[in-house]
């Protein structure tokens, strides 16, 4: 509600970057609300997706590549969550999530943001792993691509610089190998 209130006092024309930042934070909070038990999961996810889409229309990827990539990566995570909901087109949501990861990787590079780059590679690996278990998908190729993305993430996620991210990506690798 606080983010909705803030959006009533600022316009896109007045301050597009601040408006986009509020929308982005709103989307993050809505995603957190969607994870809580109870009704409203789909509604919160839809509202978060709409907020991310607004941010992507407002932020110029060339002028703010890290912000743009971060929003795309967050959108990919959200689409992956959507894919798990009953009644959703799981395959399409996962392909949309994969496209968001790939788009994000066009804006974030290891040289300028190694942690963001690695996290996006990790997100890409998770989406590819989900795709691998769908009927009529090329399981071998999806798992190979997931493995490649996880290994790429681990080039930048090490125990000494990102222990939690390292452990998470190692867990993803274990899952890939188990499939």
PDB file of C-alpha atoms in Angstrom:
ATOM      1  CA  UNK A   1       0.000   0.000   0.000  1.00  0.00           C
ATOM      2  CA  UNK A   2       2.842   2.397   0.766  1.00  0.00           C
ATOM      3  CA  UNK A   3       4.274   2.015  -2.734  1.00  0.00           C
ATOM      4  CA  UNK A   4       0.836   2.591  -4.252  1.00  0.00           C
ATOM      5  CA  UNK A   5       0.534   5.732  -2.118  1.00  0.00           C
ATOM      6  CA  UNK A   6       3.936   6.926  -3.284  1.00  0.00           C
ATOM      7  CA  UNK A   7       2.960   6.392  -6.920  1.00  0.00           C
ATOM      8  CA  UNK A   8      -0.025   8.733  -6.454  1.00  0.00           C
ATOM      9  CA  UNK A   9       2.366  11.555  -5.552  1.00  0.00           C
ATOM     10  CA  UNK A  10       4.842  11.182  -8.345  1.00  0.00           C
ATOM     11  CA  UNK A  11       4.301  10.988 -12.066  1.00  0.00           C
ATOM     12  CA  UNK A  12       6.311   9.308 -14.769  1.00  0.00           C
ATOM     13  CA  UNK A  13       6.735  12.687 -16.448  1.00  0.00           C
ATOM     14  CA  UNK A  14       7.902  14.354 -13.231  1.00  0.00           C
ATOM     15  CA  UNK A  15      10.599  11.815 -12.355  1.00  0.00           C
ATOM     16  CA  UNK A  16      10.769   8.692 -14.520  1.00  0.00           C
ATOM     17  CA  UNK A  17      13.737   7.130 -12.673  1.00  0.00           C
ATOM     18  CA  UNK A  18      12.160   7.551  -9.259  1.00  0.00           C
ATOM     19  CA  UNK A  19       8.813   6.287 -10.549  1.00  0.00           C
ATOM     20  CA  UNK A  20      10.569   3.228 -12.002  1.00  0.00           C
ATOM     21  CA  UNK A  21      12.430   2.621  -8.729  1.00  0.00           C
ATOM     22  CA  UNK A  22       9.165   2.729  -6.781  1.00  0.00           C
ATOM     23  CA  UNK A  23       7.558   0.324  -9.271  1.00  0.00           C
ATOM     24  CA  UNK A  24      10.542  -2.004  -8.992  1.00  0.00           C
ATOM     25  CA  UNK A  25      10.387  -2.027  -5.186  1.00  0.00           C
ATOM     26  CA  UNK A  26       6.620  -2.522  -5.388  1.00  0.00           C
ATOM     27  CA  UNK A  27       7.156  -5.568  -7.609  1.00  0.00           C
ATOM     28  CA  UNK A  28       9.655  -7.018  -5.143  1.00  0.00           C
ATOM     29  CA  UNK A  29       7.220  -6.592  -2.232  1.00  0.00           C
ATOM     30  CA  UNK A  30       4.349  -8.087  -4.243  1.00  0.00           C
ATOM     31  CA  UNK A  31       6.526 -11.100  -5.046  1.00  0.00           C
ATOM     32  CA  UNK A  32       7.252 -11.506  -1.335  1.00  0.00           C
ATOM     33  CA  UNK A  33       3.521 -11.270  -0.563  1.00  0.00           C
ATOM     34  CA  UNK A  34       2.830 -13.936  -3.179  1.00  0.00           C
ATOM     35  CA  UNK A  35       5.099 -16.317  -1.270  1.00  0.00           C
ATOM     36  CA  UNK A  36       2.999 -16.053   1.886  1.00  0.00           C
ATOM     37  CA  UNK A  37       0.395 -18.733   2.561  1.00  0.00           C
ATOM     38  CA  UNK A  38      -3.184 -17.904   1.704  1.00  0.00           C
ATOM     39  CA  UNK A  39      -5.191 -16.490  -1.116  1.00  0.00           C
ATOM     40  CA  UNK A  40      -3.958 -13.983  -3.608  1.00  0.00           C
ATOM     41  CA  UNK A  41      -0.787 -15.640  -4.895  1.00  0.00           C
ATOM     42  CA  UNK A  42      -1.728 -15.346  -8.572  1.00  0.00           C
ATOM     43  CA  UNK A  43      -3.070 -11.822  -8.066  1.00  0.00           C
ATOM     44  CA  UNK A  44       0.144 -10.664  -6.375  1.00  0.00           C
ATOM     45  CA  UNK A  45       2.289 -12.282  -9.069  1.00  0.00           C
ATOM     46  CA  UNK A  46       0.244 -10.625 -11.829  1.00  0.00           C
ATOM     47  CA  UNK A  47       0.566  -7.234 -10.159  1.00  0.00           C
ATOM     48  CA  UNK A  48       4.317  -7.736  -9.724  1.00  0.00           C
ATOM     49  CA  UNK A  49       4.687  -8.741 -13.383  1.00  0.00           C
ATOM     50  CA  UNK A  50       2.799  -5.615 -14.475  1.00  0.00           C
ATOM     51  CA  UNK A  51       5.066  -3.480 -12.273  1.00  0.00           C
ATOM     52  CA  UNK A  52       8.221  -5.032 -13.744  1.00  0.00           C
ATOM     53  CA  UNK A  53       6.869  -4.458 -17.237  1.00  0.00           C
ATOM     54  CA  UNK A  54       6.299  -0.778 -16.394  1.00  0.00           C
ATOM     55  CA  UNK A  55       9.868  -0.500 -15.135  1.00  0.00           C
ATOM     56  CA  UNK A  56      11.220  -2.037 -18.331  1.00  0.00           C
ATOM     57  CA  UNK A  57       9.281   0.504 -20.391  1.00  0.00           C
ATOM     58  CA  UNK A  58      10.697   3.380 -18.322  1.00  0.00           C
ATOM     59  CA  UNK A  59      14.326   2.377 -17.836  1.00  0.00           C
ATOM     60  CA  UNK A  60      16.689   2.709 -20.775  1.00  0.00           C
ATOM     61  CA  UNK A  61      18.913  -0.358 -20.880  1.00  0.00           C
ATOM     62  CA  UNK A  62      21.657   1.606 -22.582  1.00  0.00           C
ATOM     63  CA  UNK A  63      21.716   4.354 -19.944  1.00  0.00           C
ATOM     64  CA  UNK A  64      21.137   2.132 -16.892  1.00  0.00           C
ATOM     65  CA  UNK A  65      22.199  -1.359 -17.963  1.00  0.00           C
ATOM     66  CA  UNK A  66      22.545  -2.815 -14.452  1.00  0.00           C
ATOM     67  CA  UNK A  67      19.100  -1.588 -13.366  1.00  0.00           C
ATOM     68  CA  UNK A  68      17.591  -2.903 -16.570  1.00  0.00           C
ATOM     69  CA  UNK A  69      19.330  -6.275 -16.250  1.00  0.00           C
ATOM     70  CA  UNK A  70      18.321  -6.583 -12.605  1.00  0.00           C
ATOM     71  CA  UNK A  71      14.676  -5.960 -13.480  1.00  0.00           C
ATOM     72  CA  UNK A  72      14.837  -8.530 -16.273  1.00  0.00           C
ATOM     73  CA  UNK A  73      16.417 -11.075 -13.942  1.00  0.00           C
ATOM     74  CA  UNK A  74      13.776 -10.434 -11.268  1.00  0.00           C
ATOM     75  CA  UNK A  75      11.094 -10.751 -13.938  1.00  0.00           C
ATOM     76  CA  UNK A  76      12.562 -14.131 -14.930  1.00  0.00           C
ATOM     77  CA  UNK A  77      12.330 -15.373 -11.333  1.00  0.00           C
ATOM     78  CA  UNK A  78       8.736 -14.194 -11.167  1.00  0.00           C
ATOM     79  CA  UNK A  79       7.839 -15.917 -14.448  1.00  0.00           C
ATOM     80  CA  UNK A  80       9.373 -19.134 -13.131  1.00  0.00           C
ATOM     81  CA  UNK A  81       7.123 -18.864 -10.076  1.00  0.00           C
ATOM     82  CA  UNK A  82       4.135 -18.221 -12.346  1.00  0.00           C
ATOM     83  CA  UNK A  83       4.989 -21.362 -14.299  1.00  0.00           C
ATOM     84  CA  UNK A  84       4.397 -23.471 -11.190  1.00  0.00           C
ATOM     85  CA  UNK A  85       0.822 -22.261 -10.717  1.00  0.00           C
ATOM     86  CA  UNK A  86      -2.070 -24.522 -11.729  1.00  0.00           C
ATOM     87  CA  UNK A  87      -3.694 -23.455 -14.970  1.00  0.00           C
ATOM     88  CA  UNK A  88      -0.655 -21.584 -16.265  1.00  0.00           C
ATOM     89  CA  UNK A  89       1.038 -22.481 -19.526  1.00  0.00           C
ATOM     90  CA  UNK A  90       4.134 -23.822 -17.780  1.00  0.00           C
ATOM     91  CA  UNK A  91       6.191 -24.217 -20.932  1.00  0.00           C
ATOM     92  CA  UNK A  92       5.445 -20.706 -22.208  1.00  0.00           C
ATOM     93  CA  UNK A  93       6.100 -19.081 -18.829  1.00  0.00           C
ATOM     94  CA  UNK A  94       9.444 -20.894 -18.600  1.00  0.00           C
ATOM     95  CA  UNK A  95      10.417 -19.856 -22.123  1.00  0.00           C
ATOM     96  CA  UNK A  96       9.473 -16.275 -21.251  1.00  0.00           C
ATOM     97  CA  UNK A  97      11.653 -16.562 -18.134  1.00  0.00           C
ATOM     98  CA  UNK A  98      14.533 -17.924 -20.208  1.00  0.00           C
ATOM     99  CA  UNK A  99      14.186 -15.036 -22.672  1.00  0.00           C
ATOM    100  CA  UNK A 100      14.281 -12.552 -19.768  1.00  0.00           C
ATOM    101  CA  UNK A 101      17.501 -14.158 -18.473  1.00  0.00           C
ATOM    102  CA  UNK A 102      19.058 -14.062 -21.922  1.00  0.00           C
ATOM    103  CA  UNK A 103      18.017 -10.425 -22.388  1.00  0.00           C
ATOM    104  CA  UNK A 104      19.488  -9.550 -18.980  1.00  0.00           C
ATOM    105  CA  UNK A 105      22.793 -11.138 -19.945  1.00  0.00           C
ATOM    106  CA  UNK A 106      22.954  -8.682 -22.837  1.00  0.00           C
ATOM    107  CA  UNK A 107      23.135  -5.826 -20.330  1.00  0.00           C
ATOM    108  CA  UNK A 108      25.235  -7.232 -17.497  1.00  0.00           C
ATOM    109  CA  UNK A 109      28.777  -8.425 -18.033  1.00  0.00           C
ATOM    110  CA  UNK A 110      31.224 -10.093 -15.662  1.00  0.00           C
ATOM    111  CA  UNK A 111      33.656  -7.194 -16.005  1.00  0.00           C
ATOM    112  CA  UNK A 112      31.223  -4.571 -14.677  1.00  0.00           C
ATOM    113  CA  UNK A 113      28.971  -6.623 -12.362  1.00  0.00           C
ATOM    114  CA  UNK A 114      30.298 -10.137 -11.718  1.00  0.00           C
ATOM    115  CA  UNK A 115      27.797 -10.949  -8.939  1.00  0.00           C
ATOM    116  CA  UNK A 116      24.780  -9.843 -10.981  1.00  0.00           C
ATOM    117  CA  UNK A 117      26.103 -11.713 -14.001  1.00  0.00           C
ATOM    118  CA  UNK A 118      26.599 -14.884 -11.963  1.00  0.00           C
ATOM    119  CA  UNK A 119      23.146 -14.618 -10.362  1.00  0.00           C
ATOM    120  CA  UNK A 120      21.539 -14.223 -13.770  1.00  0.00           C
ATOM    121  CA  UNK A 121      23.430 -17.280 -15.030  1.00  0.00           C
ATOM    122  CA  UNK A 122      22.201 -19.162 -11.957  1.00  0.00           C
ATOM    123  CA  UNK A 123      18.609 -18.073 -12.638  1.00  0.00           C
ATOM    124  CA  UNK A 124      19.023 -19.196 -16.235  1.00  0.00           C
ATOM    125  CA  UNK A 125      20.222 -22.586 -15.012  1.00  0.00           C
ATOM    126  CA  UNK A 126      17.145 -22.983 -12.797  1.00  0.00           C
ATOM    127  CA  UNK A 127      14.783 -22.195 -15.675  1.00  0.00           C
ATOM    128  CA  UNK A 128      16.586 -24.613 -17.992  1.00  0.00           C
ATOM    129  CA  UNK A 129      16.409 -27.332 -15.340  1.00  0.00           C
ATOM    130  CA  UNK A 130      12.651 -26.785 -15.055  1.00  0.00           C
ATOM    131  CA  UNK A 131      12.326 -26.989 -18.835  1.00  0.00           C
ATOM    132  CA  UNK A 132      14.297 -30.239 -18.925  1.00  0.00           C
ATOM    133  CA  UNK A 133      11.620 -32.127 -17.008  1.00  0.00           C
ATOM    134  CA  UNK A 134       8.733 -31.071 -19.253  1.00  0.00           C
ATOM    135  CA  UNK A 135       7.345 -33.602 -21.714  1.00  0.00           C
ATOM    136  CA  UNK A 136       8.463 -33.088 -25.316  1.00  0.00           C
ATOM    137  CA  UNK A 137      11.442 -30.939 -24.334  1.00  0.00           C
ATOM    138  CA  UNK A 138      14.974 -31.781 -25.367  1.00  0.00           C
ATOM    139  CA  UNK A 139      15.984 -32.952 -21.897  1.00  0.00           C
ATOM    140  CA  UNK A 140      19.618 -33.579 -22.768  1.00  0.00           C
ATOM    141  CA  UNK A 141      20.117 -30.155 -24.342  1.00  0.00           C
ATOM    142  CA  UNK A 142      18.289 -28.306 -21.566  1.00  0.00           C
ATOM    143  CA  UNK A 143      20.348 -30.054 -18.886  1.00  0.00           C
ATOM    144  CA  UNK A 144      23.552 -29.400 -20.813  1.00  0.00           C
ATOM    145  CA  UNK A 145      22.669 -25.710 -21.094  1.00  0.00           C
ATOM    146  CA  UNK A 146      21.721 -25.615 -17.391  1.00  0.00           C
ATOM    147  CA  UNK A 147      25.042 -27.181 -16.473  1.00  0.00           C
ATOM    148  CA  UNK A 148      26.910 -24.677 -18.635  1.00  0.00           C
ATOM    149  CA  UNK A 149      25.062 -21.750 -17.018  1.00  0.00           C
ATOM    150  CA  UNK A 150      25.777 -23.038 -13.497  1.00  0.00           C
ATOM    151  CA  UNK A 151      29.445 -23.554 -14.297  1.00  0.00           C
ATOM    152  CA  UNK A 152      29.608 -20.040 -15.732  1.00  0.00           C
ATOM    153  CA  UNK A 153      28.049 -18.678 -12.536  1.00  0.00           C
ATOM    154  CA  UNK A 154      30.615 -20.525 -10.449  1.00  0.00           C
ATOM    155  CA  UNK A 155      33.439 -18.763 -12.277  1.00  0.00           C
ATOM    156  CA  UNK A 156      32.387 -15.704 -10.235  1.00  0.00           C
ATOM    157  CA  UNK A 157      30.693 -17.251  -7.205  1.00  0.00           C
ATOM    158  CA  UNK A 158      33.406 -18.666  -5.021  1.00  0.00           C
ATOM    159  CA  UNK A 159      33.509 -19.626  -1.374  1.00  0.00           C
ATOM    160  CA  UNK A 160      35.766 -16.682  -0.596  1.00  0.00           C
ATOM    161  CA  UNK A 161      33.619 -13.978  -2.217  1.00  0.00           C
ATOM    162  CA  UNK A 162      30.014 -15.266  -2.295  1.00  0.00           C
ATOM    163  CA  UNK A 163      29.618 -18.304  -0.023  1.00  0.00           C
ATOM    164  CA  UNK A 164      25.807 -18.352  -0.035  1.00  0.00           C
ATOM    165  CA  UNK A 165      25.541 -17.924  -3.816  1.00  0.00           C
ATOM    166  CA  UNK A 166      28.276 -20.537  -4.267  1.00  0.00           C
ATOM    167  CA  UNK A 167      26.384 -23.035  -2.102  1.00  0.00           C
ATOM    168  CA  UNK A 168      23.117 -22.338  -3.914  1.00  0.00           C
ATOM    169  CA  UNK A 169      24.668 -22.838  -7.337  1.00  0.00           C
ATOM    170  CA  UNK A 170      26.415 -26.003  -6.152  1.00  0.00           C
ATOM    171  CA  UNK A 171      22.993 -27.244  -5.030  1.00  0.00           C
ATOM    172  CA  UNK A 172      21.626 -26.519  -8.501  1.00  0.00           C
ATOM    173  CA  UNK A 173      24.501 -28.504 -10.013  1.00  0.00           C
ATOM    174  CA  UNK A 174      23.664 -31.450  -7.777  1.00  0.00           C
ATOM    175  CA  UNK A 175      20.065 -31.327  -8.970  1.00  0.00           C
ATOM    176  CA  UNK A 176      21.139 -31.172 -12.614  1.00  0.00           C
ATOM    177  CA  UNK A 177      23.374 -34.221 -12.155  1.00  0.00           C
ATOM    178  CA  UNK A 178      20.541 -36.075 -10.370  1.00  0.00           C
ATOM    179  CA  UNK A 179      18.250 -35.550 -13.354  1.00  0.00           C
TER     180      UNK A 179
END
